[in-house]
XYZ file of N, CA and C in Angstrom:
726
model
N -2.170 49.477 10.490
C -2.647 50.104 9.258
C -3.498 49.119 8.464
N -4.478 49.656 7.760
C -5.340 48.848 6.916
C -4.701 48.601 5.550
N -5.274 47.637 4.840
C -4.980 47.476 3.418
C -6.107 48.137 2.631
N -5.783 48.591 1.431
C -6.793 49.182 0.556
C -7.074 48.232 -0.597
N -8.330 47.826 -0.735
C -8.753 46.988 -1.853
C -9.408 47.882 -2.900
N -8.946 47.771 -4.136
C -9.476 48.573 -5.235
C -10.016 47.618 -6.297
N -11.254 47.836 -6.691
C -11.886 46.990 -7.700
C -12.334 47.800 -8.900
N -12.043 47.285 -10.082
C -12.770 47.671 -11.276
C -14.173 47.082 -11.117
N -15.092 47.417 -12.002
C -16.457 46.893 -11.867
C -16.824 45.921 -12.990
N -16.850 46.428 -14.236
C -17.250 45.581 -15.370
C -16.209 44.506 -15.643
N -16.672 43.272 -15.793
C -15.823 42.100 -16.027
C -14.867 41.833 -14.860
N -15.143 42.433 -13.718
C -14.337 42.188 -12.519
C -15.256 41.808 -11.369
N -16.124 42.725 -10.965
C -17.156 42.373 -9.982
C -18.303 41.672 -10.695
N -18.811 42.288 -11.745
C -19.852 41.628 -12.543
C -19.226 41.014 -13.784
N -19.825 39.945 -14.261
C -19.271 39.190 -15.381
C -19.881 39.680 -16.691
N -19.696 40.947 -16.949
C -20.225 41.558 -18.154
C -19.932 43.046 -18.110
N -20.377 43.743 -19.141
C -20.185 45.195 -19.229
C -21.536 45.865 -18.980
N -21.630 46.624 -17.893
C -22.916 47.227 -17.532
C -23.407 48.194 -18.614
N -22.494 48.887 -19.279
C -22.892 49.838 -20.318
C -23.523 49.151 -21.524
N -23.055 47.966 -21.866
C -23.659 47.251 -22.992
C -24.834 46.385 -22.528
N -24.829 45.992 -21.268
C -25.922 45.181 -20.724
C -27.243 45.958 -20.757
N -27.183 47.272 -20.557
C -28.399 48.079 -20.496
C -29.190 48.025 -21.793
N -28.513 47.709 -22.890
C -29.192 47.645 -24.188
C -30.289 46.578 -24.192
N -30.211 45.616 -23.282
C -31.217 44.550 -23.214
C -32.602 45.060 -22.833
N -32.692 46.298 -22.384
C -34.003 46.842 -22.046
C -34.731 47.396 -23.267
N -34.069 47.467 -24.419
C -34.706 47.973 -25.633
C -35.600 46.897 -26.240
N -36.591 47.283 -27.030
C -37.514 46.299 -27.612
C -36.814 45.201 -28.414
N -35.754 45.558 -29.146
C -35.045 44.585 -29.980
C -33.878 43.925 -29.246
N -33.627 44.330 -27.988
C -32.494 43.812 -27.192
C -31.140 44.152 -27.832
N -31.141 45.094 -28.737
C -29.901 45.526 -29.374
C -30.106 46.926 -29.932
N -28.993 47.594 -30.253
C -29.064 48.933 -30.804
C -29.197 48.872 -32.323
N -29.833 49.864 -32.913
C -29.895 49.909 -34.381
C -28.499 50.151 -34.954
N -28.299 49.712 -36.188
C -26.979 49.818 -36.823
C -26.484 51.251 -36.873
N -27.373 52.207 -37.156
C -26.944 53.601 -37.300
C -26.334 54.131 -36.000
N -26.840 53.626 -34.862
C -26.323 54.085 -33.588
C -25.023 53.357 -33.229
N -24.978 52.078 -33.489
C -23.754 51.311 -33.190
C -22.570 51.844 -33.987
N -22.824 52.258 -35.214
C -21.746 52.745 -36.084
C -21.226 54.115 -35.658
N -21.922 54.763 -34.746
C -21.474 56.084 -34.287
C -20.236 55.992 -33.403
N -20.016 54.830 -32.777
C -18.851 54.723 -31.901
C -17.613 54.471 -32.743
N -16.618 55.337 -32.582
C -15.413 55.271 -33.412
C -14.198 54.725 -32.666
N -14.436 54.135 -31.497
C -13.327 53.594 -30.720
C -12.780 54.564 -29.692
N -13.314 55.769 -29.649
C -12.874 56.778 -28.693
C -14.102 57.438 -28.050
N -13.865 58.107 -26.942
C -14.900 58.899 -26.265
C -16.147 58.054 -25.944
N -15.925 56.963 -25.219
C -17.008 56.038 -24.882
C -18.128 56.732 -24.113
N -17.775 57.605 -23.176
C -18.795 58.265 -22.369
C -19.741 59.109 -23.225
N -19.184 59.770 -24.238
C -20.026 60.556 -25.147
C -20.965 59.633 -25.920
N -20.438 58.489 -26.338
C -21.267 57.527 -27.054
C -22.397 57.005 -26.160
N -22.073 56.735 -24.879
C -23.094 56.229 -23.961
C -24.199 57.261 -23.729
N -23.870 58.531 -23.806
C -24.917 59.549 -23.688
C -25.931 59.399 -24.829
N -25.428 59.090 -26.018
C -26.330 58.892 -27.156
C -27.140 57.610 -26.988
N -26.505 56.561 -26.473
C -27.214 55.297 -26.239
C -28.340 55.497 -25.228
N -28.043 56.168 -24.126
C -29.058 56.393 -23.101
C -30.147 57.343 -23.601
N -29.759 58.276 -24.476
C -30.755 59.139 -25.092
C -31.707 58.340 -25.968
N -31.152 57.392 -26.734
C -31.975 56.517 -27.573
C -32.925 55.685 -26.720
N -32.418 55.148 -25.608
C -33.264 54.353 -24.710
C -34.409 55.207 -24.176
N -34.106 56.456 -23.805
C -35.159 57.354 -23.349
C -36.171 57.661 -24.441
N -35.695 57.798 -25.678
C -36.587 58.071 -26.809
C -37.570 56.924 -27.058
N -37.186 55.719 -26.656
C -38.071 54.552 -26.824
C -39.137 54.481 -25.738
N -39.123 55.453 -24.823
C -40.110 55.473 -23.745
C -39.784 54.527 -22.602
N -38.545 54.063 -22.545
C -38.144 53.114 -21.509
C -37.781 53.899 -20.253
N -38.427 53.587 -19.145
C -38.286 54.349 -17.921
C -37.394 53.645 -16.898
N -37.148 54.349 -15.817
C -36.225 53.888 -14.778
C -36.524 52.471 -14.260
N -37.774 52.112 -13.918
C -38.014 50.763 -13.389
C -37.619 49.649 -14.361
N -37.862 49.873 -15.654
C -37.510 48.859 -16.654
C -35.994 48.722 -16.790
N -35.299 49.854 -16.774
C -33.839 49.817 -16.873
C -33.254 49.128 -15.641
N -33.785 49.477 -14.482
C -33.281 48.906 -13.231
C -33.443 47.391 -13.216
N -34.587 46.905 -13.657
C -34.841 45.460 -13.660
C -33.838 44.729 -14.542
N -33.521 45.305 -15.681
C -32.546 44.694 -16.581
C -31.153 44.709 -15.953
N -30.781 45.822 -15.349
C -29.447 45.927 -14.767
C -29.259 44.968 -13.596
N -30.310 44.708 -12.865
C -30.227 43.785 -11.733
C -30.042 42.331 -12.168
N -30.212 42.074 -13.470
C -30.061 40.708 -13.973
C -28.639 40.382 -14.411
N -27.736 41.353 -14.379
C -26.364 41.092 -14.813
C -25.688 40.144 -13.819
N -25.017 39.107 -14.297
C -24.409 38.142 -13.366
C -23.111 38.670 -12.755
N -22.822 38.202 -11.559
C -21.537 38.490 -10.922
C -20.503 37.472 -11.381
N -19.236 37.836 -11.306
C -18.175 36.868 -11.547
C -18.274 35.760 -10.492
N -17.922 34.531 -10.837
C -18.016 33.427 -9.878
C -17.271 33.734 -8.584
N -17.953 33.522 -7.472
C -17.329 33.708 -6.168
C -17.230 35.143 -5.698
N -17.649 36.092 -6.521
C -17.447 37.500 -6.169
C -18.361 37.948 -5.041
N -19.588 37.464 -5.001
C -20.504 37.865 -3.918
C -19.969 37.394 -2.569
N -19.455 36.166 -2.516
C -18.862 35.680 -1.267
C -17.667 36.532 -0.859
N -16.866 36.941 -1.836
C -15.721 37.802 -1.550
C -16.174 39.129 -0.956
N -17.200 39.739 -1.546
C -17.673 41.030 -1.064
C -18.286 40.909 0.326
N -18.962 39.812 0.603
C -19.531 39.610 1.941
C -18.424 39.418 2.972
N -17.327 38.764 2.584
C -16.178 38.628 3.483
C -15.591 40.009 3.793
N -15.511 40.855 2.772
C -14.996 42.206 2.977
C -15.887 42.979 3.949
N -17.210 42.818 3.804
C -18.148 43.483 4.715
C -17.879 43.100 6.175
N -17.456 41.868 6.380
C -17.233 41.362 7.734
C -15.859 41.734 8.283
N -15.023 42.340 7.452
C -13.651 42.643 7.876
C -13.286 44.106 7.626
N -14.248 44.992 7.823
C -14.008 46.399 7.559
C -13.041 47.034 8.561
N -12.766 46.341 9.655
C -11.778 46.867 10.599
C -10.353 46.700 10.070
N -10.186 45.849 9.052
C -8.847 45.587 8.527
C -8.631 46.072 7.099
N -9.713 46.373 6.390
C -9.576 46.812 5.002
C -10.527 47.960 4.699
N -10.079 48.859 3.839
C -10.967 49.784 3.149
C -11.106 49.266 1.729
N -12.232 49.557 1.104
C -12.507 48.981 -0.216
C -13.217 50.013 -1.084
N -12.715 50.211 -2.294
C -13.310 51.181 -3.214
C -13.466 50.573 -4.606
N -14.342 51.172 -5.382
C -14.501 50.853 -6.809
C -14.003 52.052 -7.606
N -13.225 51.786 -8.650
C -12.894 52.805 -9.644
C -13.338 52.249 -10.997
N -14.348 52.860 -11.587
C -14.994 52.259 -12.755
C -15.425 53.303 -13.766
N -15.413 52.907 -15.024
C -15.904 53.764 -16.108
C -17.381 53.510 -16.394
N -18.078 52.856 -15.470
C -19.530 52.701 -15.558
C -20.166 53.991 -15.047
N -21.185 53.917 -14.217
C -21.773 55.133 -13.651
C -22.428 54.833 -12.308
N -22.715 55.883 -11.560
C -23.203 55.722 -10.190
C -24.540 54.992 -10.121
N -25.417 55.222 -11.073
C -26.742 54.596 -11.037
C -26.639 53.087 -11.250
N -25.952 52.666 -12.305
C -25.831 51.235 -12.582
C -25.168 50.497 -11.426
N -24.059 51.027 -10.945
C -23.306 50.339 -9.901
C -24.118 50.235 -8.615
N -24.771 51.324 -8.210
C -25.541 51.283 -6.961
C -26.706 50.307 -7.064
N -27.398 50.288 -8.197
C -28.487 49.333 -8.392
C -27.999 47.894 -8.237
N -26.920 47.578 -8.920
C -26.423 46.199 -8.955
C -25.937 45.758 -7.580
N -25.206 46.617 -6.887
C -24.709 46.254 -5.559
C -25.839 46.122 -4.547
N -26.799 47.017 -4.598
C -27.910 46.977 -3.653
C -28.767 45.737 -3.853
N -28.860 45.266 -5.093
C -29.681 44.092 -5.385
C -29.141 42.844 -4.687
N -27.824 42.783 -4.492
C -27.207 41.623 -3.835
C -26.751 41.942 -2.410
N -27.155 43.093 -1.898
C -26.802 43.499 -0.521
C -25.292 43.494 -0.296
N -24.546 43.974 -1.280
C -23.085 44.012 -1.149
C -22.538 45.441 -1.152
N -23.416 46.434 -1.151
C -22.951 47.820 -1.227
C -22.133 48.227 -0.008
N -22.378 47.592 1.147
C -21.655 47.950 2.366
C -20.182 47.546 2.322
N -19.801 46.750 1.332
C -18.386 46.377 1.201
C -17.530 47.574 0.811
N -18.143 48.614 0.240
C -17.376 49.693 -0.372
C -17.476 50.993 0.413
N -16.319 51.593 0.631
C -16.234 52.878 1.315
C -16.407 54.044 0.352
N -16.100 53.824 -0.906
C -16.227 54.890 -1.897
C -16.358 54.265 -3.282
N -17.150 54.902 -4.142
C -17.308 54.463 -5.530
C -16.954 55.635 -6.429
N -15.836 55.497 -7.127
C -15.328 56.556 -7.998
C -15.687 56.200 -9.431
N -16.710 56.852 -9.936
C -17.210 56.542 -11.274
C -17.968 57.744 -11.817
N -18.432 57.645 -13.046
C -19.119 58.752 -13.692
C -20.473 59.030 -13.026
N -20.730 60.277 -12.612
C -22.017 60.607 -11.989
C -23.165 60.432 -12.984
N -24.304 59.968 -12.484
C -25.478 59.787 -13.349
C -26.748 60.065 -12.556
N -27.725 60.674 -13.210
C -29.025 60.959 -12.605
C -30.100 60.895 -13.681
N -31.326 60.672 -13.251
C -32.467 60.744 -14.165
C -33.012 62.168 -14.178
N -33.254 62.698 -15.378
C -33.791 64.057 -15.468
C -35.317 64.040 -15.371
N -35.927 65.208 -15.497
C -37.375 65.327 -15.324
C -38.161 64.561 -16.382
N -37.530 64.327 -17.532
C -38.202 63.571 -18.603
C -37.980 62.059 -18.476
N -37.230 61.639 -17.475
C -36.992 60.211 -17.261
C -35.807 59.659 -18.019
N -34.966 60.547 -18.582
C -33.765 60.123 -19.285
C -32.606 60.011 -18.294
N -31.793 58.979 -18.447
C -30.602 58.842 -17.618
C -29.475 59.651 -18.247
N -28.927 60.585 -17.485
C -27.866 61.460 -17.964
C -26.577 61.164 -17.209
N -25.480 61.012 -17.936
C -24.199 60.749 -17.293
C -23.226 61.891 -17.569
N -22.321 62.111 -16.600
C -21.311 63.143 -16.717
C -19.930 62.506 -16.613
N -18.911 63.249 -16.956
C -17.541 62.771 -16.785
C -17.173 62.777 -15.306
N -16.354 61.808 -14.889
C -15.933 61.755 -13.493
C -15.039 62.935 -13.145
N -14.086 63.230 -14.007
C -13.176 64.357 -13.795
C -12.474 64.682 -15.110
N -11.618 65.684 -15.062
C -10.751 65.995 -16.198
C -9.315 65.659 -15.808
N -8.479 65.388 -16.803
C -7.091 65.014 -16.522
C -6.261 65.212 -17.786
N -4.956 65.023 -17.637
C -4.045 65.202 -18.773
C -3.324 63.918 -19.160
N -3.830 62.773 -18.705
C -3.165 61.501 -18.978
C -3.456 61.047 -20.411
N -2.434 60.902 -21.255
C -2.667 60.495 -22.644
C -3.049 59.019 -22.780
N -2.876 58.258 -21.701
C -3.108 56.821 -21.734
C -4.572 56.459 -21.494
N -5.354 57.398 -20.933
C -6.703 57.079 -20.454
C -7.784 57.838 -21.214
N -9.035 57.334 -21.191
C -10.148 58.078 -21.794
C -10.325 59.416 -21.095
N -10.849 60.404 -21.842
C -10.850 61.778 -21.335
C -11.729 61.986 -20.104
N -12.633 61.062 -19.817
C -13.536 61.244 -18.674
C -13.026 60.634 -17.380
N -11.999 59.764 -17.458
C -11.538 59.087 -16.240
C -10.138 58.527 -16.416
N -9.221 58.990 -15.558
C -7.911 58.357 -15.415
C -7.930 57.653 -14.070
N -7.893 56.336 -14.095
C -7.995 55.583 -12.846
C -6.779 55.795 -11.947
N -5.625 56.047 -12.549
C -4.436 56.345 -11.739
C -4.673 57.625 -10.924
N -5.140 58.671 -11.598
C -5.397 59.932 -10.900
C -6.441 59.745 -9.808
N -7.491 58.994 -10.110
C -8.541 58.752 -9.115
C -7.975 58.037 -7.894
N -7.134 57.024 -8.127
C -6.543 56.266 -7.026
C -5.569 57.110 -6.222
N -4.666 57.804 -6.908
C -3.667 58.630 -6.224
C -4.347 59.711 -5.388
N -5.378 60.338 -5.935
C -6.090 61.378 -5.196
C -6.807 60.807 -3.974
N -7.389 59.619 -4.117
C -8.082 59.000 -2.984
C -7.104 58.704 -1.857
N -5.967 58.106 -2.198
C -4.959 57.773 -1.188
C -4.440 59.046 -0.512
N -4.237 60.101 -1.292
C -3.755 61.372 -0.733
C -4.785 61.988 0.204
N -6.055 61.932 -0.174
C -7.112 62.475 0.683
C -7.221 61.683 1.983
N -7.036 60.372 1.902
C -7.073 59.544 3.110
C -5.910 59.890 4.037
N -4.759 60.129 3.440
C -3.581 60.471 4.246
C -3.802 61.781 5.003
N -4.521 62.708 4.391
C -4.799 63.997 5.031
C -5.624 63.841 6.308
N -6.427 62.776 6.374
C -7.245 62.549 7.568
C -6.651 61.457 8.459
N -5.383 61.137 8.191
C -4.664 60.231 9.073
C -4.744 58.756 8.735
N -5.224 58.430 7.542
C -5.324 57.020 7.130
C -4.221 56.710 6.132
N -3.346 55.787 6.517
C -2.256 55.369 5.632
C -2.365 53.870 5.408
N -2.188 53.435 4.168
C -2.373 52.022 3.831
C -1.038 51.301 3.750
N -1.002 50.111 4.339
C 0.222 49.306 4.292
C 0.356 48.575 2.963
N -0.772 48.356 2.274
C -0.751 47.608 1.014
C -1.977 47.992 0.201
N -1.797 48.091 -1.110
C -2.919 48.275 -2.026
C -3.051 47.016 -2.872
N -4.251 46.474 -2.928
C -4.539 45.302 -3.759
C -5.547 45.742 -4.817
N -5.090 45.802 -6.063
C -5.910 46.314 -7.161
C -6.387 45.148 -8.024
N -7.700 45.049 -8.226
C -8.279 43.959 -9.004
C -8.962 44.502 -10.251
N -8.549 44.013 -11.421
C -9.140 44.507 -12.655
C -8.930 43.577 -13.827
N -9.369 44.012 -15.002
C -9.298 43.156 -16.187
C -8.941 43.894 -17.464
N -9.210 45.217 -17.507
C -9.180 45.909 -18.786
C -7.978 46.776 -19.029
N -7.915 47.320 -20.244
C -6.804 48.171 -20.624
C -6.686 49.418 -19.769
N -7.819 49.952 -19.316
C -7.757 51.168 -18.501
C -7.365 50.887 -17.051
N -7.120 49.618 -16.720
C -6.608 49.279 -15.384
C -5.081 49.262 -15.350
N -4.448 49.321 -16.508
C -2.984 49.289 -16.541
C -2.390 50.565 -15.944
N -2.977 51.699 -16.250
C -2.440 52.974 -15.770
C -2.368 53.027 -14.241
N -3.437 52.706 -13.510
C -3.327 52.723 -12.050
C -2.386 51.661 -11.502
N -2.312 50.513 -12.153
C -1.410 49.456 -11.687
C 0.037 49.905 -11.811
N 0.341 50.698 -12.836
C 1.704 51.209 -13.005
C 2.104 52.165 -11.881
N 1.134 52.673 -11.145
C 1.432 53.590 -10.037
C 1.670 52.859 -8.724
N 1.442 51.546 -8.689
C 1.589 50.775 -7.455
C 3.059 50.521 -7.132
N 3.309 50.197 -5.861
C 4.670 49.953 -5.398
C 4.923 48.463 -5.215
N 6.166 48.112 -4.856
C 6.568 46.708 -4.761
C 5.798 45.933 -3.701
N 5.326 46.621 -2.667
C 4.587 45.945 -1.601
C 3.136 45.694 -1.985
N 2.691 46.267 -3.092
C 1.300 46.177 -3.513
C 1.079 44.938 -4.396
N -0.188 44.700 -4.720
C -0.561 43.521 -5.510
C -1.525 43.933 -6.620
N -1.299 43.435 -7.822
C -2.223 43.611 -8.936
C -2.864 42.266 -9.236
N -4.161 42.185 -8.996
C -4.923 40.967 -9.288
C -5.511 41.115 -10.697
N -4.998 40.326 -11.632
C -5.299 40.498 -13.061
C -6.165 39.337 -13.542
N -7.316 39.640 -14.133
C -8.217 38.569 -14.560
C -7.648 37.813 -15.758
N -7.656 36.519 -15.643
C -7.106 35.634 -16.678
C -7.931 35.722 -17.956
N -7.228 35.844 -19.087
C -7.881 35.810 -20.384
C -8.440 37.135 -20.864
N -8.167 38.219 -20.134
C -8.689 39.528 -20.514
C -7.554 40.460 -20.923
N -7.917 41.635 -21.410
C -6.953 42.529 -22.055
C -5.804 42.925 -21.138
N -6.082 43.131 -19.849
C -5.031 43.566 -18.933
C -3.914 42.528 -18.847
N -4.266 41.262 -18.794
C -3.253 40.208 -18.747
C -2.380 40.253 -19.999
N -3.001 40.467 -21.148
C -2.254 40.531 -22.406
C -1.294 41.718 -22.414
N -1.767 42.879 -21.954
C -0.933 44.082 -21.957
C 0.276 43.939 -21.044
N 0.057 43.392 -19.868
C 1.170 43.204 -18.939
C 2.146 42.177 -19.490
N 1.624 41.121 -20.101
C 2.491 40.115 -20.715
C 3.357 40.699 -21.813
N 2.781 41.568 -22.637
C 3.538 42.205 -23.718
C 4.630 43.115 -23.167
N 4.346 43.796 -22.073
C 5.343 44.671 -21.457
C 6.526 43.865 -20.944
N 6.225 42.732 -20.337
C 7.287 41.875 -19.810
C 8.143 41.324 -20.946
N 7.486 40.907 -22.036
C 8.210 40.353 -23.177
C 9.143 41.383 -23.811
N 8.753 42.643 -23.778
C 9.587 43.702 -24.357
C 10.669 44.162 -23.383
N 10.671 43.560 -22.185
C 11.623 43.937 -21.135
C 11.506 45.415 -20.790
N 10.285 45.936 -20.944
C 10.062 47.350 -20.628
C 9.030 47.482 -19.510
N 8.909 46.421 -18.718
C 7.873 46.394 -17.701
C 8.210 47.369 -16.574
N 7.331 48.350 -16.393
C 7.520 49.302 -15.306
C 6.597 48.987 -14.133
N 5.993 47.807 -14.167
C 5.055 47.420 -13.123
C 5.825 46.850 -11.936
N 5.707 47.492 -10.791
C 6.436 47.089 -9.592
C 5.701 46.068 -8.731
N 4.378 46.099 -8.638
C 3.693 45.215 -7.688
C 3.748 43.751 -8.081
N 3.435 42.897 -7.137
C 3.272 41.475 -7.403
C 2.073 41.293 -8.322
N 2.251 40.535 -9.390
C 1.154 40.263 -10.330
C 0.578 38.889 -10.035
N -0.718 38.831 -9.776
C -1.403 37.564 -9.536
C -2.570 37.450 -10.515
N -2.690 36.287 -11.140
C -3.745 36.046 -12.122
C -4.909 35.333 -11.436
N -6.125 35.803 -11.719
C -7.304 35.179 -11.095
C -8.366 34.859 -12.145
N -9.161 33.851 -11.828
C -10.286 33.484 -12.682
C -11.613 33.555 -11.943
N -11.560 33.574 -10.605
C -12.788 33.603 -9.815
C -12.558 34.369 -8.521
N -13.663 34.798 -7.932
C -13.588 35.484 -6.657
C -13.019 34.621 -5.554
N -13.193 33.301 -5.686
C -12.643 32.395 -4.669
C -11.127 32.514 -4.568
N -10.465 32.688 -5.710
C -9.007 32.820 -5.704
C -8.578 34.118 -5.027
N -9.304 35.192 -5.290
C -9.000 36.469 -4.639
C -9.256 36.361 -3.145
N -10.359 35.716 -2.776
C -10.701 35.549 -1.370
C -9.644 34.742 -0.637
N -9.164 33.672 -1.264
C -8.130 32.837 -0.646
C -6.875 33.653 -0.368
N -6.462 34.464 -1.353
C -5.276 35.300 -1.147
C -5.526 36.332 -0.062
N -6.706 36.946 -0.083
C -7.012 37.993 0.878
C -6.996 37.465 2.301
N -7.518 36.283 2.502
C -7.508 35.690 3.840
C -6.086 35.500 4.346
N -5.201 35.004 3.472
C -3.809 34.817 3.855
C -3.143 36.172 4.129
N -3.486 37.164 3.307
C -2.884 38.492 3.436
C -3.260 39.129 4.771
N -4.511 38.986 5.163
C -4.969 39.617 6.387
C -4.462 38.937 7.650
N -3.955 37.719 7.485
C -3.412 36.991 8.634
C -1.981 37.395 8.943
N -1.317 38.079 7.986
C 0.091 38.459 8.186
C 0.206 39.862 8.734
């Protein structure tokens, strides 16, 4: 049986947030105050629709946006990790579950020739319309009170594993790599044989630490803290040898 590698994207594969990075394509390299103040801490996807609408209103077209997105840096060692995964597809399946969008992720991965590492990318659909505006949609609907209304990563992961099982693919281990608050929900669905790779110094590490301190930790998998792709790669090599 294979292992399943699951990656968040922003601040995990790339060392930044793709949704905020796109703002660098605007003339001022930032959003006007009136637009920034529209975000109230909820419904990020709806807010991003307004941001992308503003970018389109400035006459900024697909080639300019793409060039900016291709400049986002990867986390240290992450490209080497993804190339190792490409070379070991007989032993692992690998997916992304992200609150970014299909256009940004595909551009960034293709720029570094790492798209072949991934068997599936579960994220918000996005396309350019006839006027050259980038339009994004919600990935799915769900009833999870813990997650944003456009994406529950737990549901996305559970559904993917179930669909794989229907075609005869069963995973011996799931290794989930992430950094943010919305990665806690899918990690809570993992079992004792699984691994949660948690980025050091980011919100996910803090949330898991608080759960442990309250003695209310419902997280079953092994928790491993990482700072670079090299650390994940080192663990993965050892894991695949067993």
